[in-house]
CSV table of C-alpha atoms and ligand atoms in Angstrom, one decimal:
chain,number,residue,atom,x,y,z
D,977,UNK,CA,145.1,110.1,53.8
D,978,UNK,CA,142.9,107.1,53.1
D,979,UNK,CA,140.2,106.1,55.6
D,980,UNK,CA,141.6,103.5,58.1
D,981,UNK,CA,139.9,100.2,58.4
D,982,UNK,CA,138.9,99.3,62.0
D,983,UNK,CA,139.6,95.7,62.9
D,984,UNK,CA,137.3,94.4,65.6
D,985,UNK,CA,138.4,91.2,67.2
D,986,UNK,CA,135.8,88.8,68.7
D,987,UNK,CA,138.2,86.8,70.8
D,988,UNK,CA,135.8,84.4,72.4
D,989,UNK,CA,132.2,84.6,71.1
D,990,UNK,CA,129.5,82.8,72.9
D,991,UNK,CA,129.6,79.3,71.2
D,992,UNK,CA,132.9,77.6,70.8
D,993,UNK,CA,134.6,75.9,73.6
D,994,UNK,CA,138.1,74.4,74.1
D,995,UNK,CA,136.7,71.1,73.0
D,996,UNK,CA,136.1,72.8,69.6
D,997,UNK,CA,139.4,74.5,69.6
D,998,UNK,CA,142.0,74.4,72.5
D,999,UNK,CA,143.1,78.0,71.5
D,1000,UNK,CA,139.6,79.6,72.4
D,1001,UNK,CA,140.3,81.9,75.4
D,1002,UNK,CA,137.5,81.2,77.9
D,1003,UNK,CA,138.9,82.4,81.3
D,1004,UNK,CA,139.3,86.1,81.8
D,1005,UNK,CA,143.1,85.7,82.1
D,1006,UNK,CA,143.3,84.0,78.8
D,1007,UNK,CA,140.9,86.6,77.2
D,1008,UNK,CA,143.1,89.5,78.4
D,1009,UNK,CA,146.2,87.9,76.8
D,1010,UNK,CA,144.4,86.9,73.6
D,1011,UNK,CA,143.1,90.5,73.3
D,1012,UNK,CA,146.6,91.8,74.0
D,1013,UNK,CA,148.0,89.8,71.1
D,1014,UNK,CA,145.3,91.0,68.8
D,1015,UNK,CA,145.9,94.5,69.9
D,1016,UNK,CA,149.6,94.3,69.1
D,1017,UNK,CA,148.6,92.7,65.7
D,1018,UNK,CA,146.4,95.8,64.8
D,1019,UNK,CA,142.9,95.3,66.2
D,1020,UNK,CA,141.3,98.4,67.6
D,1021,UNK,CA,138.0,97.1,69.1
D,1022,UNK,CA,137.7,94.1,71.4
D,1023,UNK,CA,134.3,92.5,71.1
D,1024,UNK,CA,134.0,90.7,74.4
D,1025,UNK,CA,132.0,87.8,75.8
D,1026,UNK,CA,132.5,86.2,79.1
D,1027,UNK,CA,132.1,82.6,80.2
D,1028,UNK,CA,131.2,80.6,83.2
D,1029,UNK,CA,133.9,78.3,84.7
D,1030,UNK,CA,132.3,75.5,82.7
D,1031,UNK,CA,132.7,77.6,79.5
D,1032,UNK,CA,129.0,78.2,79.1
D,1033,UNK,CA,128.1,81.7,78.2
D,1034,UNK,CA,127.6,84.3,80.8
D,1035,UNK,CA,126.5,88.0,81.3
D,1036,UNK,CA,128.1,88.1,84.7
D,1037,UNK,CA,129.0,91.9,85.4
D,1038,UNK,CA,131.8,90.9,87.7
D,1039,UNK,CA,133.6,88.9,85.0
D,1040,UNK,CA,133.0,91.6,82.5
D,1041,UNK,CA,134.5,94.1,85.0
D,1042,UNK,CA,137.7,92.0,85.4
D,1043,UNK,CA,138.1,91.5,81.7
D,1044,UNK,CA,137.5,95.3,81.0
D,1045,UNK,CA,140.1,96.2,83.6
D,1046,UNK,CA,142.6,93.7,82.1
D,1047,UNK,CA,142.2,95.0,78.6
D,1048,UNK,CA,142.5,98.6,79.8
D,1049,UNK,CA,145.8,97.7,81.5
D,1050,UNK,CA,147.3,95.6,78.7
D,1051,UNK,CA,145.9,97.3,75.7
D,1052,UNK,CA,145.9,101.1,76.4
D,1053,UNK,CA,143.5,102.9,73.9
D,1054,UNK,CA,141.8,99.9,72.7
D,1055,UNK,CA,138.1,100.2,72.3
D,1056,UNK,CA,136.2,97.8,74.6
D,1057,UNK,CA,132.8,96.5,73.4
D,1058,UNK,CA,130.9,94.3,75.6
D,1059,UNK,CA,128.3,91.9,74.2
D,1060,UNK,CA,124.7,92.1,75.2
D,1061,UNK,CA,123.8,89.2,73.0
D,1062,UNK,CA,120.9,86.8,73.8
D,1063,UNK,CA,123.1,83.6,74.0
D,1064,UNK,CA,124.6,84.8,77.4
D,1065,UNK,CA,121.4,85.6,79.2
D,1066,UNK,CA,117.7,86.6,78.9
D,1067,UNK,CA,115.9,89.8,79.4
D,1068,UNK,CA,117.5,92.6,81.4
D,1069,UNK,CA,120.4,90.4,82.6
D,1070,UNK,CA,121.7,90.9,79.1
D,1071,UNK,CA,122.4,94.5,80.0
D,1072,UNK,CA,123.7,94.0,83.6
D,1073,UNK,CA,127.2,95.1,82.5
D,1074,UNK,CA,126.3,98.4,80.9
D,1075,UNK,CA,126.8,100.3,84.2
D,1076,UNK,CA,130.5,99.5,83.7
D,1077,UNK,CA,130.3,102.1,81.0
D,1078,UNK,CA,132.4,100.4,78.3
D,1079,UNK,CA,133.2,102.4,75.2
D,1080,UNK,CA,130.7,100.3,73.2
D,1081,UNK,CA,128.3,97.4,73.6
D,1082,UNK,CA,126.5,95.3,71.0
D,1083,UNK,CA,122.8,95.8,70.5
D,1084,UNK,CA,120.3,93.9,68.4
D,1085,UNK,CA,117.3,95.9,67.3
D,1086,UNK,CA,115.2,93.2,65.7
D,1087,UNK,CA,114.5,89.4,66.1
D,1088,UNK,CA,115.4,86.6,63.7
D,1089,UNK,CA,115.9,82.9,63.5
D,1090,UNK,CA,119.0,81.2,64.6
D,1091,UNK,CA,120.0,77.6,63.6
D,1092,UNK,CA,117.6,75.9,66.1
D,1093,UNK,CA,115.7,78.7,67.8
D,1094,UNK,CA,114.4,82.3,67.7
D,1095,UNK,CA,116.8,85.1,68.6
D,1096,UNK,CA,114.4,87.1,70.7
D,1097,UNK,CA,114.9,90.9,70.9
D,1098,UNK,CA,111.4,92.2,71.8
D,1099,UNK,CA,110.9,95.9,71.3
D,1100,UNK,CA,110.6,96.7,75.0
D,1101,UNK,CA,114.0,95.1,75.7
D,1102,UNK,CA,115.6,96.9,72.8
D,1103,UNK,CA,114.3,100.1,74.2
D,1104,UNK,CA,115.5,99.3,77.6
D,1105,UNK,CA,119.0,98.3,76.5
D,1106,UNK,CA,119.3,101.5,74.2
D,1107,UNK,CA,118.2,103.6,77.2
D,1108,UNK,CA,120.9,102.0,79.5
D,1109,UNK,CA,123.5,102.7,76.9
D,1110,UNK,CA,122.4,106.4,76.7
D,1111,UNK,CA,122.5,106.6,80.4
D,1112,UNK,CA,126.1,105.2,80.6
D,1113,UNK,CA,127.2,106.9,77.3
D,1114,UNK,CA,127.8,103.5,75.7
D,1115,UNK,CA,128.0,103.6,71.9
D,1116,UNK,CA,126.1,100.6,70.5
D,1117,UNK,CA,127.4,98.4,67.7
D,1118,UNK,CA,124.1,97.3,65.9
D,1119,UNK,CA,124.1,93.7,65.1
D,1120,UNK,CA,122.1,93.5,61.9
D,1121,UNK,CA,121.0,90.0,61.1
D,1122,UNK,CA,118.5,91.2,58.4
D,1123,UNK,CA,117.8,94.2,56.3
D,1124,UNK,CA,114.9,95.7,58.5
D,1125,UNK,CA,117.4,95.7,61.4
D,1126,UNK,CA,119.6,98.2,59.5
D,1127,UNK,CA,116.6,100.4,58.7
D,1128,UNK,CA,115.5,100.2,62.3
D,1129,UNK,CA,119.0,101.2,63.5
D,1130,UNK,CA,118.9,104.3,61.2
D,1131,UNK,CA,115.5,105.2,62.4
D,1132,UNK,CA,116.4,104.8,66.1
D,1133,UNK,CA,119.6,106.9,65.6
D,1134,UNK,CA,117.7,109.5,63.8
D,1135,UNK,CA,115.3,109.7,66.8
D,1136,UNK,CA,118.4,110.1,69.1
D,1137,UNK,CA,117.7,106.9,70.8
D,1138,UNK,CA,121.1,105.4,70.2
D,1139,UNK,CA,124.1,107.1,71.9
D,1140,UNK,CA,127.0,108.3,69.9
D,1141,UNK,CA,127.8,107.8,66.2
D,1142,UNK,CA,125.8,105.1,64.4
D,1143,UNK,CA,127.9,101.9,64.0
D,1144,UNK,CA,126.2,98.9,62.2
D,1145,UNK,CA,127.5,95.5,61.8
D,1146,UNK,CA,126.1,93.2,59.1
D,1147,UNK,CA,126.0,89.7,60.4
D,1148,UNK,CA,126.0,87.1,57.5
D,1149,UNK,CA,126.1,83.4,57.4
D,1150,UNK,CA,124.1,82.4,60.5
D,1151,UNK,CA,121.9,79.4,59.4
D,1152,UNK,CA,118.2,80.4,59.1
D,1153,UNK,CA,119.1,84.1,59.3
D,1154,UNK,CA,120.9,86.1,56.5
D,1155,UNK,CA,123.3,84.1,54.4
D,1156,UNK,CA,126.7,85.4,53.2
D,1157,UNK,CA,125.4,86.8,50.0
D,1158,UNK,CA,127.2,89.3,47.9
D,1159,UNK,CA,124.2,91.0,46.3
D,1160,UNK,CA,122.6,91.5,49.7
D,1161,UNK,CA,125.9,92.8,51.1
D,1162,UNK,CA,126.0,95.4,48.2
D,1163,UNK,CA,122.5,96.4,49.0
D,1164,UNK,CA,123.3,96.8,52.7
D,1165,UNK,CA,126.3,99.0,51.8
D,1166,UNK,CA,124.2,101.1,49.4
D,1167,UNK,CA,121.5,101.4,52.1
D,1168,UNK,CA,124.0,102.7,54.7
D,1169,UNK,CA,125.7,105.0,52.1
D,1170,UNK,CA,122.3,106.4,50.9
D,1171,UNK,CA,120.6,106.8,54.2
D,1172,UNK,CA,123.3,107.1,56.9
D,1173,UNK,CA,126.3,108.6,55.1
D,1174,UNK,CA,127.9,109.8,58.4
D,1175,UNK,CA,127.6,106.3,60.0
D,1176,UNK,CA,130.2,103.6,60.1
D,1177,UNK,CA,129.6,99.9,59.1
D,1178,UNK,CA,131.4,96.7,59.4
D,1179,UNK,CA,130.6,93.1,58.5
D,1180,UNK,CA,131.1,89.7,60.0
D,1181,UNK,CA,130.9,86.4,58.3
D,1182,UNK,CA,130.1,83.6,60.6
D,1183,UNK,CA,132.2,80.4,60.5
D,1184,UNK,CA,133.5,79.5,57.1
D,1185,UNK,CA,132.2,82.8,55.6
D,1186,UNK,CA,134.6,84.9,57.9
D,1187,UNK,CA,137.4,85.7,55.3
D,1188,UNK,CA,135.0,86.0,52.5
D,1189,UNK,CA,132.9,88.7,54.2
D,1190,UNK,CA,136.0,90.3,55.6
D,1191,UNK,CA,137.3,90.7,52.0
D,1192,UNK,CA,134.0,92.2,50.9
D,1193,UNK,CA,133.9,94.7,53.7
D,1194,UNK,CA,137.5,95.9,53.2
D,1195,UNK,CA,137.1,96.2,49.5
D,1196,UNK,CA,133.9,98.2,50.0
D,1197,UNK,CA,135.6,100.6,52.4
D,1198,UNK,CA,134.0,99.3,55.5
D,1199,UNK,CA,135.3,97.9,58.8
D,1200,UNK,CA,135.7,94.3,59.7
D,1201,UNK,CA,135.2,91.8,62.5
D,1202,UNK,CA,137.1,88.6,63.1
H,1420,UNK,CA,97.8,88.1,26.4
H,1421,UNK,CA,99.2,90.1,29.3
H,1422,UNK,CA,99.8,88.3,32.6
H,1423,UNK,CA,96.8,88.7,34.9
H,1424,UNK,CA,97.2,90.2,38.4
H,1425,UNK,CA,95.8,88.1,41.1
H,1426,UNK,CA,93.9,89.9,43.8
H,1427,UNK,CA,94.1,88.3,47.2
H,1428,UNK,CA,91.3,89.5,49.6
H,1429,UNK,CA,92.1,89.4,53.3
H,1430,UNK,CA,88.6,89.8,54.5
H,1431,UNK,CA,89.1,89.7,58.2
H,1432,UNK,CA,92.7,89.7,59.3
H,1433,UNK,CA,93.5,88.8,62.9
H,1434,UNK,CA,93.5,92.2,64.6
H,1435,UNK,CA,90.6,94.6,63.8
H,1436,UNK,CA,87.2,94.1,65.5
H,1437,UNK,CA,83.8,95.6,64.9
H,1438,UNK,CA,84.7,98.3,67.5
H,1439,UNK,CA,87.4,99.4,65.0
H,1440,UNK,CA,85.1,99.1,62.0
H,1441,UNK,CA,81.6,97.7,62.1
H,1442,UNK,CA,82.1,96.3,58.5
H,1443,UNK,CA,84.8,93.9,59.6
H,1444,UNK,CA,83.3,90.4,59.0
H,1445,UNK,CA,84.0,88.3,62.1
H,1446,UNK,CA,81.4,85.6,62.1
H,1447,UNK,CA,81.7,82.7,59.7
H,1448,UNK,CA,78.4,83.7,57.9
H,1449,UNK,CA,79.6,87.3,57.6
H,1450,UNK,CA,83.0,86.2,56.2
H,1451,UNK,CA,81.3,84.0,53.6
H,1452,UNK,CA,79.2,86.9,52.4
H,1453,UNK,CA,82.1,89.4,52.4
H,1454,UNK,CA,84.3,86.9,50.4
H,1455,UNK,CA,81.4,86.4,48.0
H,1456,UNK,CA,81.2,90.1,47.4
H,1457,UNK,CA,85.0,90.3,46.8
H,1458,UNK,CA,84.8,87.3,44.5
H,1459,UNK,CA,82.0,89.0,42.5
H,1460,UNK,CA,84.4,92.1,42.3
H,1461,UNK,CA,87.3,90.2,40.9
H,1462,UNK,CA,89.2,88.7,43.9
H,1463,UNK,CA,90.7,85.2,43.1
H,1464,UNK,CA,92.2,84.2,46.5
H,1465,UNK,CA,90.6,84.4,49.8
H,1466,UNK,CA,93.1,84.9,52.7
H,1467,UNK,CA,91.1,83.6,55.8
H,1468,UNK,CA,91.3,84.1,59.5
H,1469,UNK,CA,88.7,82.9,62.0
H,1470,UNK,CA,87.5,84.5,65.2
H,1471,UNK,CA,86.1,83.3,68.5
H,1472,UNK,CA,82.6,84.5,69.4
H,1473,UNK,CA,84.2,87.4,71.2
H,1474,UNK,CA,86.1,88.3,67.9
H,1475,UNK,CA,89.5,87.3,69.3
H,1476,UNK,CA,91.7,85.4,66.8
H,1477,UNK,CA,91.3,81.6,66.7
H,1478,UNK,CA,92.9,78.7,64.8
H,1479,UNK,CA,89.8,76.5,65.4
H,1480,UNK,CA,89.8,73.9,62.6
H,1481,UNK,CA,85.9,73.5,62.9
H,1482,UNK,CA,85.3,77.2,62.2
H,1483,UNK,CA,87.8,77.0,59.3
H,1484,UNK,CA,85.9,74.0,57.9
H,1485,UNK,CA,82.6,75.9,57.9
H,1486,UNK,CA,84.2,78.9,56.3
H,1487,UNK,CA,85.9,76.8,53.7
H,1488,UNK,CA,82.7,75.0,53.0
H,1489,UNK,CA,80.8,78.2,52.6
H,1490,UNK,CA,83.3,79.9,50.3
H,1491,UNK,CA,83.4,76.8,48.1
H,1492,UNK,CA,79.7,77.0,47.8
H,1493,UNK,CA,79.2,80.8,47.3
H,1494,UNK,CA,82.5,81.3,45.3
H,1495,UNK,CA,83.1,78.4,43.0
H,1496,UNK,CA,86.7,78.3,41.8
H,1497,UNK,CA,87.9,80.7,44.2
H,1498,UNK,CA,91.4,79.8,45.8
H,1499,UNK,CA,91.1,79.4,49.5
H,1500,UNK,CA,94.0,80.1,51.6
H,1501,UNK,CA,93.9,79.6,55.4
H,1502,UNK,CA,96.2,81.6,57.7
H,1503,UNK,CA,98.6,79.7,60.0
H,1504,UNK,CA,99.7,83.0,61.4
H,1505,UNK,CA,101.0,83.3,65.0
H,1506,UNK,CA,98.4,85.8,66.3
H,1507,UNK,CA,95.8,83.1,66.1
H,1508,UNK,CA,97.5,80.4,68.2
H,1509,UNK,CA,100.9,79.1,69.3
H,1510,UNK,CA,103.0,76.1,68.1
H,1511,UNK,CA,101.3,73.3,66.3
H,1512,UNK,CA,97.8,74.7,66.9
H,1513,UNK,CA,98.7,77.1,64.2
H,1514,UNK,CA,98.6,74.3,61.7
H,1515,UNK,CA,95.5,72.4,63.1
H,1516,UNK,CA,93.4,73.3,60.1
H,1517,UNK,CA,95.8,71.9,57.4
H,1518,UNK,CA,94.1,68.5,57.3
H,1519,UNK,CA,91.2,70.4,55.7
H,1520,UNK,CA,93.5,70.5,52.7
H,1521,UNK,CA,92.7,74.0,51.5
H,1522,UNK,CA,94.4,75.2,48.2
H,1523,UNK,CA,96.8,77.4,50.1
H,1524,UNK,CA,97.9,78.4,53.6
H,1525,UNK,CA,100.1,81.1,54.8
H,1526,UNK,CA,103.6,80.2,56.1
H,1527,UNK,CA,106.1,82.4,57.8
H,1528,UNK,CA,109.7,81.1,57.4
H,1529,UNK,CA,111.5,83.4,59.7
H,1530,UNK,CA,111.0,85.5,62.9
H,1531,UNK,CA,110.8,89.3,63.3
H,1532,UNK,CA,109.6,91.9,65.6
H,1533,UNK,CA,106.0,93.1,65.6
H,1534,UNK,CA,104.9,96.3,67.2
H,1535,UNK,CA,105.0,95.1,70.8
H,1536,UNK,CA,106.4,91.6,70.6
H,1537,UNK,CA,108.5,89.0,68.8
H,1538,UNK,CA,106.7,87.2,65.9
H,1539,UNK,CA,108.0,83.7,66.7
H,1540,UNK,CA,108.4,81.2,64.0
H,1541,UNK,CA,111.2,78.8,65.2
H,1542,UNK,CA,112.9,76.6,62.7
H,1543,UNK,CA,111.2,73.4,64.0
H,1544,UNK,CA,107.8,74.7,63.7
H,1545,UNK,CA,108.4,76.1,60.3
H,1546,UNK,CA,109.6,72.6,59.3
H,1547,UNK,CA,106.5,71.0,60.8
H,1548,UNK,CA,104.1,73.3,59.1
H,1549,UNK,CA,105.9,73.0,55.7
H,1550,UNK,CA,105.7,69.2,56.3
H,1551,UNK,CA,102.0,69.2,57.0
H,1552,UNK,CA,101.5,71.3,53.9
H,1553,UNK,CA,103.3,68.8,51.8
H,1554,UNK,CA,101.2,65.9,53.4
H,1555,UNK,CA,97.9,67.7,52.5
H,1556,UNK,CA,99.2,69.2,49.2
H,1557,UNK,CA,98.7,72.8,50.4
H,1558,UNK,CA,100.6,75.4,48.5
H,1559,UNK,CA,102.1,77.8,51.0
H,1560,UNK,CA,102.0,81.6,50.6
H,1561,UNK,CA,105.3,82.8,52.1
H,1562,UNK,CA,104.7,85.8,54.4
H,1563,UNK,CA,108.2,87.6,54.1
H,1564,UNK,CA,108.5,90.3,56.7
H,1565,UNK,CA,112.1,90.8,55.9
H,1566,UNK,CA,114.7,90.1,53.1
H,1567,UNK,CA,116.1,86.9,54.7
H,1568,UNK,CA,112.7,85.4,54.7
H,1569,UNK,CA,112.6,85.6,50.9
H,1570,UNK,CA,116.0,83.9,50.5
H,1571,UNK,CA,115.0,81.2,53.0
H,1572,UNK,CA,111.7,80.6,51.0
H,1573,UNK,CA,113.7,80.3,47.8
H,1574,UNK,CA,116.2,77.9,49.5
H,1575,UNK,CA,113.4,75.8,51.0
H,1576,UNK,CA,111.6,75.5,47.8
H,1577,UNK,CA,114.7,74.5,46.0
H,1578,UNK,CA,115.0,71.7,48.5
H,1579,UNK,CA,111.5,70.6,47.7
H,1580,UNK,CA,110.3,71.3,51.2
H,1581,UNK,CA,107.5,73.6,50.0
H,1582,UNK,CA,104.5,72.1,48.2
H,1583,UNK,CA,103.6,73.5,44.7
H,1584,UNK,CA,104.8,76.6,43.1
H,1585,UNK,CA,106.7,79.2,45.1
H,1586,UNK,CA,104.4,82.1,46.0
H,1587,UNK,CA,106.0,84.8,48.2
H,1588,UNK,CA,104.2,87.8,49.8
H,1589,UNK,CA,106.2,90.9,50.8
H,1590,UNK,CA,104.6,92.3,53.9
H,1591,UNK,CA,105.6,95.9,54.4
H,1592,UNK,CA,104.6,98.6,56.9
H,1593,UNK,CA,104.4,96.6,60.2
H,1594,UNK,CA,105.9,98.6,63.0
H,1595,UNK,CA,109.4,97.2,64.0
H,1596,UNK,CA,109.5,94.9,61.0
H,1597,UNK,CA,110.0,96.1,57.4
H,1598,UNK,CA,108.6,99.5,56.6
H,1599,UNK,CA,106.8,100.2,53.3
H,1600,UNK,CA,110.0,101.3,51.5
H,1601,UNK,CA,110.2,101.6,47.7
H,1602,UNK,CA,113.9,100.8,47.4
H,1603,UNK,CA,113.5,97.7,49.5
H,1604,UNK,CA,110.5,96.8,47.4
H,1605,UNK,CA,112.5,97.1,44.2
H,1606,UNK,CA,115.3,95.0,45.6
H,1607,UNK,CA,112.7,92.3,46.7
H,1608,UNK,CA,111.3,92.3,43.3
H,1609,UNK,CA,114.8,92.0,41.7
H,1610,UNK,CA,115.7,89.2,44.2
H,1611,UNK,CA,112.6,87.2,43.0
H,1612,UNK,CA,113.2,87.8,39.4
H,1613,UNK,CA,116.9,86.8,39.5
H,1614,UNK,CA,116.6,83.9,41.8
H,1615,UNK,CA,113.2,82.5,41.4
H,1616,UNK,CA,112.0,83.5,38.0
H,1617,UNK,CA,109.3,80.8,37.9
H,1618,UNK,CA,107.8,81.9,41.2
H,1619,UNK,CA,105.0,84.4,41.8
H,1620,UNK,CA,105.1,87.3,44.2
H,1621,UNK,CA,102.6,89.7,45.7
H,1622,UNK,CA,102.9,92.5,48.2
H,1623,UNK,CA,100.8,93.8,51.1
H,1624,UNK,CA,101.0,97.2,52.8
H,1625,UNK,CA,99.7,97.1,56.3
H,1626,UNK,CA,97.2,99.8,57.4
H,1627,UNK,CA,97.7,103.2,55.7
H,1628,UNK,CA,100.3,101.6,53.3
H,1629,UNK,CA,97.9,99.4,51.7
H,1630,UNK,CA,97.1,101.3,48.5
H,1631,UNK,CA,100.7,102.5,48.1
H,1632,UNK,CA,102.1,99.0,48.2
H,1633,UNK,CA,99.2,97.7,45.9
H,1634,UNK,CA,100.2,100.3,43.3
H,1635,UNK,CA,103.8,99.3,43.5
H,1636,UNK,CA,103.0,95.7,43.1
H,1637,UNK,CA,100.7,96.0,40.2
H,1638,UNK,CA,103.0,98.4,38.4
H,1639,UNK,CA,106.0,96.0,38.8
H,1640,UNK,CA,104.0,92.9,37.4
H,1641,UNK,CA,103.3,91.3,40.8
H,1642,UNK,CA,100.1,90.3,42.6
H,1643,UNK,CA,98.3,92.1,45.2
H,1644,UNK,CA,96.7,91.6,48.6
H,1645,UNK,CA,94.0,93.8,50.2
Y,3044,ZN,ZN1,129.3,88.5,70.0
Y,3045,ZN,ZN1,149.3,91.3,78.1
Y,3046,ZN,ZN1,96.6,87.0,57.7
Y,3047,ZN,ZN1,76.9,84.5,48.9
């Protein structure tokens, strides 16, 4: 049997609103149905963000709880991954939903530039989030915006500071961070294969790079994110 | 004639004090004589930080002016590079010495983690520092703490946003940033050779990695930093 490709569906993200695209699901009810449709279409992981009523990003544990409950009901067996990303809150509020004990949660282990600001993941916050994930048995998906983040994830996993199997996502195409670059992608894959052969990896191309990076990831035997 | 190796001497840095090592030059007078000794020993670039009277890091333009004047007098022809690093100040104070029009100044073009905090180089500050360097005809030395910083430097130079020839320094061995890693080093070198064949590059290993990274850089045809 060949190795299956895991499709992770990022139904909402933290940036787009209905003004950008009326199809973006921003209420919990819309997110549940959108995830359900993706699940029926073959997605195995739901990468979840929640929004306030005005569509701005939120880390509200109560909204995450309702979303998680709905996905569990409509999509039995789907892996639920909640975002601890920095666009939805600052400091420890980013991990306020981890006591819900989702299957997975995103985790950034380094800092980098975003289009107009610094994406701040200071070492003490990374340690705290990783510790909460260990406490609630949440497997992190490492969001690697640069090469050192991959090496840091491998190091932290080797030190038993990341719960579960190591799962690394290469994020490419964010302005002022790592571009969608095939030579870099190939080096990322080689780095994972050489140094963490038991880990899984996936890749996401942001915006117009999405399908390109999906193709690279599938062709190289990795997993993929919408 | 073979290509010469440029030795850049970082006489003071921003962290160590005389309590760590009594030989660290922290007054301007000590820095001038220390640079002079390095110049006599073959160093061609002086990478300069200044300190307050209590040895804490500073970006004080007046101290930088006295240091620059002293090095010019004692070390005729030496290339003077002033640090705009973030340990010595925040925001635009980091570039307050650029009107002194040194030959070079350090420039970080991305953000990353340091041992206990985020090294913040937000995009608007990078743009401002690069613009000041163009105004005063200062060639930046790009301090690359991660792979995307190298690609960003090549991109900015291609857009004529960096004055002079492209000069990139690979910084390896800072905890929570890029470790001193030979495979990564080799990929850095290949990236420079493939994408910026007219540029120069050097490498610095922090702390115990210094001589190791010096050896890698010299063997690969690059330049080196103490
Ligand atoms: Zn996300
Ligand atoms: Zn449904
Ligand atoms: Zn320095
Ligand atoms: Zn002298």
